[in-house]
Structures are given as structure tokens and as C-alpha cells.
Tab-separated table of C-alpha atoms and ligand atoms in Angstrom:
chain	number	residue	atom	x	y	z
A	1	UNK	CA	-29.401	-0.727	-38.696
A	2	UNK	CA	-25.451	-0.550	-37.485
A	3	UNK	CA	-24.097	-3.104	-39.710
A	4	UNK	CA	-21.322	-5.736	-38.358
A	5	UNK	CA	-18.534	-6.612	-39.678
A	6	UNK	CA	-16.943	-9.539	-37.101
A	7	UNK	CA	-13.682	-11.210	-37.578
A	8	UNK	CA	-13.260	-15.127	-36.392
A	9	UNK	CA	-9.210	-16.027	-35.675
A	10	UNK	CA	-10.271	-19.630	-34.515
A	11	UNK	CA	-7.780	-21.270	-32.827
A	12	UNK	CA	-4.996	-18.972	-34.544
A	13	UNK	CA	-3.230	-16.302	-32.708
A	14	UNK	CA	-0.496	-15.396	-30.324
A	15	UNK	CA	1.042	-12.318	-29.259
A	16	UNK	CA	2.922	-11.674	-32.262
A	17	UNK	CA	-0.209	-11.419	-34.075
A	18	UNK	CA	-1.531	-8.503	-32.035
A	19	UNK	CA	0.166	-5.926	-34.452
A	20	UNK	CA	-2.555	-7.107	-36.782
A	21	UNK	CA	-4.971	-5.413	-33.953
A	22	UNK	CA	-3.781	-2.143	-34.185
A	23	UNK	CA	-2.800	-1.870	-37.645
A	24	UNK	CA	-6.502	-2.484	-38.364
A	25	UNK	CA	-7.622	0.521	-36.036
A	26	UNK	CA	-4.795	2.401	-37.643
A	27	UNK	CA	-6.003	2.096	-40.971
A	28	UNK	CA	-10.222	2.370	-39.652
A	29	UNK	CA	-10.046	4.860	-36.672
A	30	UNK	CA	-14.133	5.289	-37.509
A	31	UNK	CA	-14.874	2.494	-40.008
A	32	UNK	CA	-18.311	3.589	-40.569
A	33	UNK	CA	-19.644	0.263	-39.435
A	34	UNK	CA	-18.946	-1.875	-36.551
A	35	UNK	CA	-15.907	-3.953	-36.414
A	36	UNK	CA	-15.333	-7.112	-33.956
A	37	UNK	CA	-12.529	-9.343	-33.864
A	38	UNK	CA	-12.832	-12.903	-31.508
A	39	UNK	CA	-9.303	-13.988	-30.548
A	40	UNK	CA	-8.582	-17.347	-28.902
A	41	UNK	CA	-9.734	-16.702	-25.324
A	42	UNK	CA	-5.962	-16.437	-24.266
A	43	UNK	CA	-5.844	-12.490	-26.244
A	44	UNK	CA	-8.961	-11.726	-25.488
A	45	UNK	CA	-7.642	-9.363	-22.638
A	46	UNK	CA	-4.500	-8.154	-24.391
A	47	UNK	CA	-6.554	-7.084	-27.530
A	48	UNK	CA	-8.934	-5.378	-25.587
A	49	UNK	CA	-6.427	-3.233	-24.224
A	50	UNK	CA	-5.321	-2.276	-27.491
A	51	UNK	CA	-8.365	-2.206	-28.711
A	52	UNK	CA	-9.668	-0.044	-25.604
A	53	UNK	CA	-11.146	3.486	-27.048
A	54	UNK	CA	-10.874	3.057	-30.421
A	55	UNK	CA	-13.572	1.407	-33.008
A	56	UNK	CA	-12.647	-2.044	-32.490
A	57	UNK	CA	-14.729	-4.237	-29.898
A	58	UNK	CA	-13.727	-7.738	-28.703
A	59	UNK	CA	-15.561	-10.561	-28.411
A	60	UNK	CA	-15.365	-14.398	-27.257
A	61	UNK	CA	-15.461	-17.315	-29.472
A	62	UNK	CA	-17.758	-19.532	-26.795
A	63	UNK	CA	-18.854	-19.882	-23.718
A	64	UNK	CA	-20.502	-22.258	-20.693
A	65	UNK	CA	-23.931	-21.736	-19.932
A	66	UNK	CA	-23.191	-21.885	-16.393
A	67	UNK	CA	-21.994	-18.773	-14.372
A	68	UNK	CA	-19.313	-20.859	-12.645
A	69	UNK	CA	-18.443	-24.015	-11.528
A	70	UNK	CA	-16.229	-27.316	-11.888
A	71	UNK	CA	-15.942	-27.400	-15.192
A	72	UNK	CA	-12.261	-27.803	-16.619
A	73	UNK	CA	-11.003	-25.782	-19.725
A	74	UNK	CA	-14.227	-23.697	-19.992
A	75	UNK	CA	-14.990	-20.007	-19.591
A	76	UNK	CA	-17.541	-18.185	-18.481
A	77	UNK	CA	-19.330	-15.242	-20.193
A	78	UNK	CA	-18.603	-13.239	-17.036
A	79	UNK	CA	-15.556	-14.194	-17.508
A	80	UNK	CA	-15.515	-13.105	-21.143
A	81	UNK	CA	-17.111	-9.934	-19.909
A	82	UNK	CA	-14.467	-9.045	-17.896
A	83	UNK	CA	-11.376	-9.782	-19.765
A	84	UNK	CA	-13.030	-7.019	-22.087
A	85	UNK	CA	-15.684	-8.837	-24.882
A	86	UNK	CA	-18.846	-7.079	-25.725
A	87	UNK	CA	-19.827	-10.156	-28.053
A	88	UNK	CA	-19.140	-13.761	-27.896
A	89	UNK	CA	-19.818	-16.390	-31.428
A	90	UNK	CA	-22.365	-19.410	-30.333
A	91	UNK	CA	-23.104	-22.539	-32.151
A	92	UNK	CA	-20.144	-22.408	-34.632
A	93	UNK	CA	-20.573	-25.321	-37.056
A	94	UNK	CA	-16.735	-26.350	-35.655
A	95	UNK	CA	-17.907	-26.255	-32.267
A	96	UNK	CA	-21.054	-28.440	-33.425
A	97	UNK	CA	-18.526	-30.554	-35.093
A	98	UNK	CA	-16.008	-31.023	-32.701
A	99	UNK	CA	-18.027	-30.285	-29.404
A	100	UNK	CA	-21.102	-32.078	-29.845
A	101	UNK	CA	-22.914	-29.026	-29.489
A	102	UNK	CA	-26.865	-29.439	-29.289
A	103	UNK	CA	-29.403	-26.531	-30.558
A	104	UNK	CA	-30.477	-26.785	-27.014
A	105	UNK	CA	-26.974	-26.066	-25.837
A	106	UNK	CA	-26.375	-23.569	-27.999
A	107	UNK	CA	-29.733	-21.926	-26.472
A	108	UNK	CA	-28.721	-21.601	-22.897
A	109	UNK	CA	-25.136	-20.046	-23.910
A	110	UNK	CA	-27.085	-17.545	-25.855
A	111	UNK	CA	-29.231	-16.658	-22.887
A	112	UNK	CA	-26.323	-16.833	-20.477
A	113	UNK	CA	-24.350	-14.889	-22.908
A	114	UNK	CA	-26.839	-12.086	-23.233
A	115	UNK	CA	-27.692	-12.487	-19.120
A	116	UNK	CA	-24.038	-11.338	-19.005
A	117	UNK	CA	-24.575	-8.393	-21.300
A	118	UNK	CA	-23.230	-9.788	-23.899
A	119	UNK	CA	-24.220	-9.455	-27.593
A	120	UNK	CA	-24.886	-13.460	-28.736
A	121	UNK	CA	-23.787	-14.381	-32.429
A	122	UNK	CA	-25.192	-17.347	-33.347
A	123	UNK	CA	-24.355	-19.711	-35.751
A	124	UNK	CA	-26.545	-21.581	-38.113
A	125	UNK	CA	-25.960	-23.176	-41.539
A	126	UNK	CA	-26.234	-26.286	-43.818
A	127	UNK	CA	-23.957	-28.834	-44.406
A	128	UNK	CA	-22.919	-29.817	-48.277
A	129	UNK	CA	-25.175	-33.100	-48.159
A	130	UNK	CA	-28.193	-31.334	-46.796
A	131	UNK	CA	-27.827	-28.675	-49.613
A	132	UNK	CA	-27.704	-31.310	-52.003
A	133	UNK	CA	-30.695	-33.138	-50.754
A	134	UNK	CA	-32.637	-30.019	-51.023
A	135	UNK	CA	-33.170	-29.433	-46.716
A	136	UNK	CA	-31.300	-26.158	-46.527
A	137	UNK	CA	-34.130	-24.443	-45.337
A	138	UNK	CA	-35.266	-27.334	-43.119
A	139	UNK	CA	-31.848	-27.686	-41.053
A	140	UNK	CA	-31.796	-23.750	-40.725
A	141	UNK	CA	-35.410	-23.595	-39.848
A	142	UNK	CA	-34.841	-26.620	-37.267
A	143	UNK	CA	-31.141	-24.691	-35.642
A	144	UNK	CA	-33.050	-21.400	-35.106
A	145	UNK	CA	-35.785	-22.883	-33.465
A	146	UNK	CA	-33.751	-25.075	-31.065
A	147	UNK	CA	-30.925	-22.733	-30.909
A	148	UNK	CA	-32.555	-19.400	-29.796
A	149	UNK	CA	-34.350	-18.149	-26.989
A	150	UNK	CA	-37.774	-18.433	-27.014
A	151	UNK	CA	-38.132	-15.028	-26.106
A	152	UNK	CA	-36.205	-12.076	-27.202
A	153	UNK	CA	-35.548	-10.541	-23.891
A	154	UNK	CA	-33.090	-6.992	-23.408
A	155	UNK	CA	-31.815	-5.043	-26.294
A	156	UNK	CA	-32.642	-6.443	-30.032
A	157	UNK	CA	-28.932	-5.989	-31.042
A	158	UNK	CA	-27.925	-8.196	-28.120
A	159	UNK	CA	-28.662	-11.045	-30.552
A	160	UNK	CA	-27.197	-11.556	-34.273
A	161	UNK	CA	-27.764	-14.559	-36.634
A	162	UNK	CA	-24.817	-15.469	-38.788
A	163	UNK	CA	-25.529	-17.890	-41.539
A	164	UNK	CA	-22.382	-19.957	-42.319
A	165	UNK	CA	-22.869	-22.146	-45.279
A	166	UNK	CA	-20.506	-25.308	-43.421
A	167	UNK	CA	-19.335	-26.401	-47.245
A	168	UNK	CA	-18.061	-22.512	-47.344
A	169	UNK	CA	-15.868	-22.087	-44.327
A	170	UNK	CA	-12.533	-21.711	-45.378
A	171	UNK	CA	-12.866	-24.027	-48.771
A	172	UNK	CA	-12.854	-20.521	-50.815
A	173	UNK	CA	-16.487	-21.997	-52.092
A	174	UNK	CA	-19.335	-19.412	-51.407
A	175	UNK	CA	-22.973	-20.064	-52.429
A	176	UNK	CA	-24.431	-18.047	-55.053
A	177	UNK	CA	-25.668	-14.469	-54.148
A	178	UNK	CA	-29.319	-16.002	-55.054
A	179	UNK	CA	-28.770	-18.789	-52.172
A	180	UNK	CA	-27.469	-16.302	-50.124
A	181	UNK	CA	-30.496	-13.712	-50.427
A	182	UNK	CA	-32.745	-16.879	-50.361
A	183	UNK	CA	-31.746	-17.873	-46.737
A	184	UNK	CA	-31.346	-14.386	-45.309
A	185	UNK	CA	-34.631	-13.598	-46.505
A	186	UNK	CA	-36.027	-17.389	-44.399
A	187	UNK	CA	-34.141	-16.591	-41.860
A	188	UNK	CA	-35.298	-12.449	-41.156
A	189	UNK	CA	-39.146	-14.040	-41.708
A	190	UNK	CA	-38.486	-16.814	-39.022
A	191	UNK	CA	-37.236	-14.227	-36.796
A	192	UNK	CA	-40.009	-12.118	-37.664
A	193	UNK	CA	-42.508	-14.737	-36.746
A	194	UNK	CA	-40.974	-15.614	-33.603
A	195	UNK	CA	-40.489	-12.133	-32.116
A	196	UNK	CA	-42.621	-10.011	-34.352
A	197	UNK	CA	-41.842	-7.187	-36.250
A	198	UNK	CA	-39.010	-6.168	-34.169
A	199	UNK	CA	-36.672	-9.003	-35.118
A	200	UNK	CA	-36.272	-6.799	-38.301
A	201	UNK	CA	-33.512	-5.123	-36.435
A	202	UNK	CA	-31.681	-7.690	-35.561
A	203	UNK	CA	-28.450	-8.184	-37.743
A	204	UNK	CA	-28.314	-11.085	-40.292
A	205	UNK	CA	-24.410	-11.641	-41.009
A	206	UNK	CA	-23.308	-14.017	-43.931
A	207	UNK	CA	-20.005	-16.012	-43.038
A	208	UNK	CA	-17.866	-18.630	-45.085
A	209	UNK	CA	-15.199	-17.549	-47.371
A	210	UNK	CA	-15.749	-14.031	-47.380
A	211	UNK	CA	-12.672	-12.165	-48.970
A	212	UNK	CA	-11.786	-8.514	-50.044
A	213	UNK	CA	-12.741	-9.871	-53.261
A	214	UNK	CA	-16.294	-11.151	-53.056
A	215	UNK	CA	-17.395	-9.031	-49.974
A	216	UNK	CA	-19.259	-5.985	-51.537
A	217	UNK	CA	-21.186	-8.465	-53.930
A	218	UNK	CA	-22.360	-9.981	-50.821
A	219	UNK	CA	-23.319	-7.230	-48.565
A	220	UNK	CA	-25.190	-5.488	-51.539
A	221	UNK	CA	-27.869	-8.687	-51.018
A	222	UNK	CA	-30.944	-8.104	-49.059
A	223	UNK	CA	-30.980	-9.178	-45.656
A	224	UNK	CA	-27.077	-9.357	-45.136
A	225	UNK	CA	-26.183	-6.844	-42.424
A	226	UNK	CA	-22.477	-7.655	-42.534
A	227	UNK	CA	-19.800	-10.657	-42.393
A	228	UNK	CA	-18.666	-13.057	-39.968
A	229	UNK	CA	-14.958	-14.073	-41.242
A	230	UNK	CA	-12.793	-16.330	-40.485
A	231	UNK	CA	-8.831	-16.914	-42.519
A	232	UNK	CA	-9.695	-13.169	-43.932
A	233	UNK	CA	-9.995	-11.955	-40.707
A	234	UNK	CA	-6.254	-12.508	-39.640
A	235	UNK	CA	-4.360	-9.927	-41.244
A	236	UNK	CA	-5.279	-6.188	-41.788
A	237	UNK	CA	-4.955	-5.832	-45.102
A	238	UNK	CA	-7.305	-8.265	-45.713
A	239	UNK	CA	-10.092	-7.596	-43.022
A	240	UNK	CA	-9.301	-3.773	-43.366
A	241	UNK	CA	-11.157	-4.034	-47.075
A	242	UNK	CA	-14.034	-6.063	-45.827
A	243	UNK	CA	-14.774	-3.755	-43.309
A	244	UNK	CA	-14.509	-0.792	-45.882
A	245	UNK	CA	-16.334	-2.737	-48.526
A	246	UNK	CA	-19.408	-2.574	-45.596
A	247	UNK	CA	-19.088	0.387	-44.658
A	248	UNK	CA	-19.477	1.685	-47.991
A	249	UNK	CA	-22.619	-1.040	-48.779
B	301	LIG	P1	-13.808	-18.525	-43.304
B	301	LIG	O1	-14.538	-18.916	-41.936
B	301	LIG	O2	-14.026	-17.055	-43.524
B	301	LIG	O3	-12.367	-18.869	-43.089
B	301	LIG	O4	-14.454	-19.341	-44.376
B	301	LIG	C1	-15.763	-18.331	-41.597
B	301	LIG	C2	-16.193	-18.765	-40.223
B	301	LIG	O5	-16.008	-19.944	-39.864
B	301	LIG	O6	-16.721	-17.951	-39.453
């Protein structure tokens, strides 16, 4: 399995910050793994031109689940498609926070996403209360049922699960290695028992405070088949040595 290592700038990013882009395919011409970085939808087209032939890919950090239409401020993943993304990042807990976004919501962006041909990344994970009461493994369950298809139709790498801990994004808190192997592991069997034996292929990526520093640890834990990162994804020389550390793993 091609293992993913997928950067998350948020709402951070203007042109300036596109020397980041290619001193990161300076320093990983053929990183050994593959390497995504989701700008705010306003660089999306920029970076993929500097991104074009080299290892890098681009992807989108959301998108409608409607091909078109009157709908103010939001894009398309044609639209995403065509400024250059190969991937686009579903069901982030901030856009469940901040958006109101449903599992059921989440679901039809995933199948319009991968309608358009593009790879869906979708986001699951537990807030700090529900890991305290004990329903980690209830809330995931619950988001992957309601949040993908029902049926895994095209390619098996059109679809990746990243498991984002909420309490971990950007607090510099990460679960243990344990709790992470523990919900990969749930998570690959859930897949498994919706879609069968091929859902083994599909990529499991941990995400929330992943750093040059704790990243190898993590991707040596079954079930982790790369990173989804967000503040460490902003600057070279600290995605550069994430994506190293999984190529390496
Ligand atoms: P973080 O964010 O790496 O800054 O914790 C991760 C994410 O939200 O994808």
C-alpha cells in the first residue's frame, strides 16, 4: 500500500507562502511516499502549477455535494478538479464544528467528491469528553457509518480515513501509540466489514499534532498508512521530515 503523507494549511496561506511549495519538492523530488498539501481554495491553482510534474499533488480542503448551483461562497469538486486537486479533506472536525456538518453531509461530498475523480479524505475522531466517558469507539463507529458511502464504488484508493483525535489538533497533545493502534485497528475492521476484504487497501492516516518529532513513532503502529497534518504542514522543514520519516516507515 502507497502510503500518504497529506499536509492541512487550514485557513493559512497566501502567495508568499508558496516558496514553502517548492522548497518541499526541492528537498523530496521522489519522496518515496505520496505527498499532498490542501491550500485554502484561493492557491489551490497556483500550487498546482508549481506543483505540476513533480511529486507533490494538490488537493481541496471541502467541497458541495452539488455539481453546481446557487450556492454563495462554496466550491464545487469539479471545480476543485479543475483548478488542479487530485484529493479533497471531508468531514474535518473544524468544519463539523464550525459548519454544522452532518455524517450524512459529509456522505454525499464524499460521493460527489469521488464522482468527480477525486480521492475523498475523510475525517473522523473523538472529542476530549467522549474519550473520557469511554465512547471513543462508539462516536467513530457511529461517523463512519453515517459518513461513508454505503458502497465502495471506483478505485479503493479513491477513499482514505483519517482519524483526528479533536483534543489533538493543534494542542501539541497526541494520544498514546496504544490508543492510536487501538482505533486504527476498529476502524480497518469496520471498513473490512462494510466492504469486505478489500477495504484492507484503503489508507488509514492518523492526524492531530503530528511533528518531525513524534512522526516515525506513529507511523511504525499498525494500521497507520501515513499523516494528515495540519501547523506542521506549513513550512518545509517541518513537513519535509514527516514525509521522510514515512517514507522510511
Ligand atoms: P494539527 O492539525 O497537525 O495542527 O494538529 C491536524 C489537522 O487538523 O488535520
Amino acid at each position: 500500500m502507497r502510503k500518504l503523507a497529506a499536509g492541512n494549511w487550514k485557513m493559512n496561506g497566501t502567495a508568499e507562502d508558496l516558496a514553502e511549495v517548492s522548497a518541499l519538492i526541492t528537498a523530496h523530488p521522489a519522496p518515496g511516499c505520496e505527498m499532498l498539501l490542501c491550500p485554502p481554495a484561493t492557491l489551490l491553482s497556483r500550487m498546482a502549477d508549481i506543483a505540476a510534474g513533480s511529486a507533490l499533488m494538490v488537493g481541496g480542503q471541502n467541497c458541495h455535494a452539488k455539481a453546481s448551483g446557487a450556492h454563495t461562497g462554496d466550491i464545487s469538486a469539479d471545480m476543485l478538479k479543475e483548478a488542479g486537486a487530485t484529493h479533497v479533506i471531508l468531514g474535518h472536525s473544524e468544519r463539523r464544528a464550525d459548519h454544522a456538518e452532518t455524517d450524512i453531509a459529509v456522505r454525499a461530498k464524499t460521493m460527489a467528491a469521488q464522482a468527480a475523480g477525486l480521492t475523498a479524505i475523510v475525517c473522523v475522531g473523538e472529542t476530549e469528553a467522549q474519550r473520557n466517558a469511554g465512547e471513543t469507539l462508539l462516536v467513530i463507529g457511529a461517523q463512519l457509518a453515517g459518513s461513508l458511502p454505503v458502497k465502495l464504488t471506483g478505485a479503493v484508493d479513491g477513499l482514505v480515513v483519517a482519524y483526528e483525535p479533536v483534543w489533538a489538533i493543534g494542542t501539541g497533545r497526541t494520544p498514546t501509540l496504544k490508543e492510536v493502534g487501538e482505533v486504527h485497528a476498529f476502524i480497518r475492521a469496520a471498513l473490512v466489514e462494510r466492504y469486505g476484504e478489500t477495504a484492507r487497501a484503503i489508507r488509514l492516516l492518523y492526524g492531530g499534532s503530528v511533528k518531525p518529532s513524534n512522526a516515525a513513532d506513529i507511523f511504525a503502529v499498525p494500521h497507520v498508512n501515513g499523516a494528515l497534518v495540519g501547523g506542521a504542514s506549513l513550512k518545509a522543514s517541518d513537513f519535509g521530515p514527516i514525509v521522510a520519516a514515512l517514507a522510511k516507515a
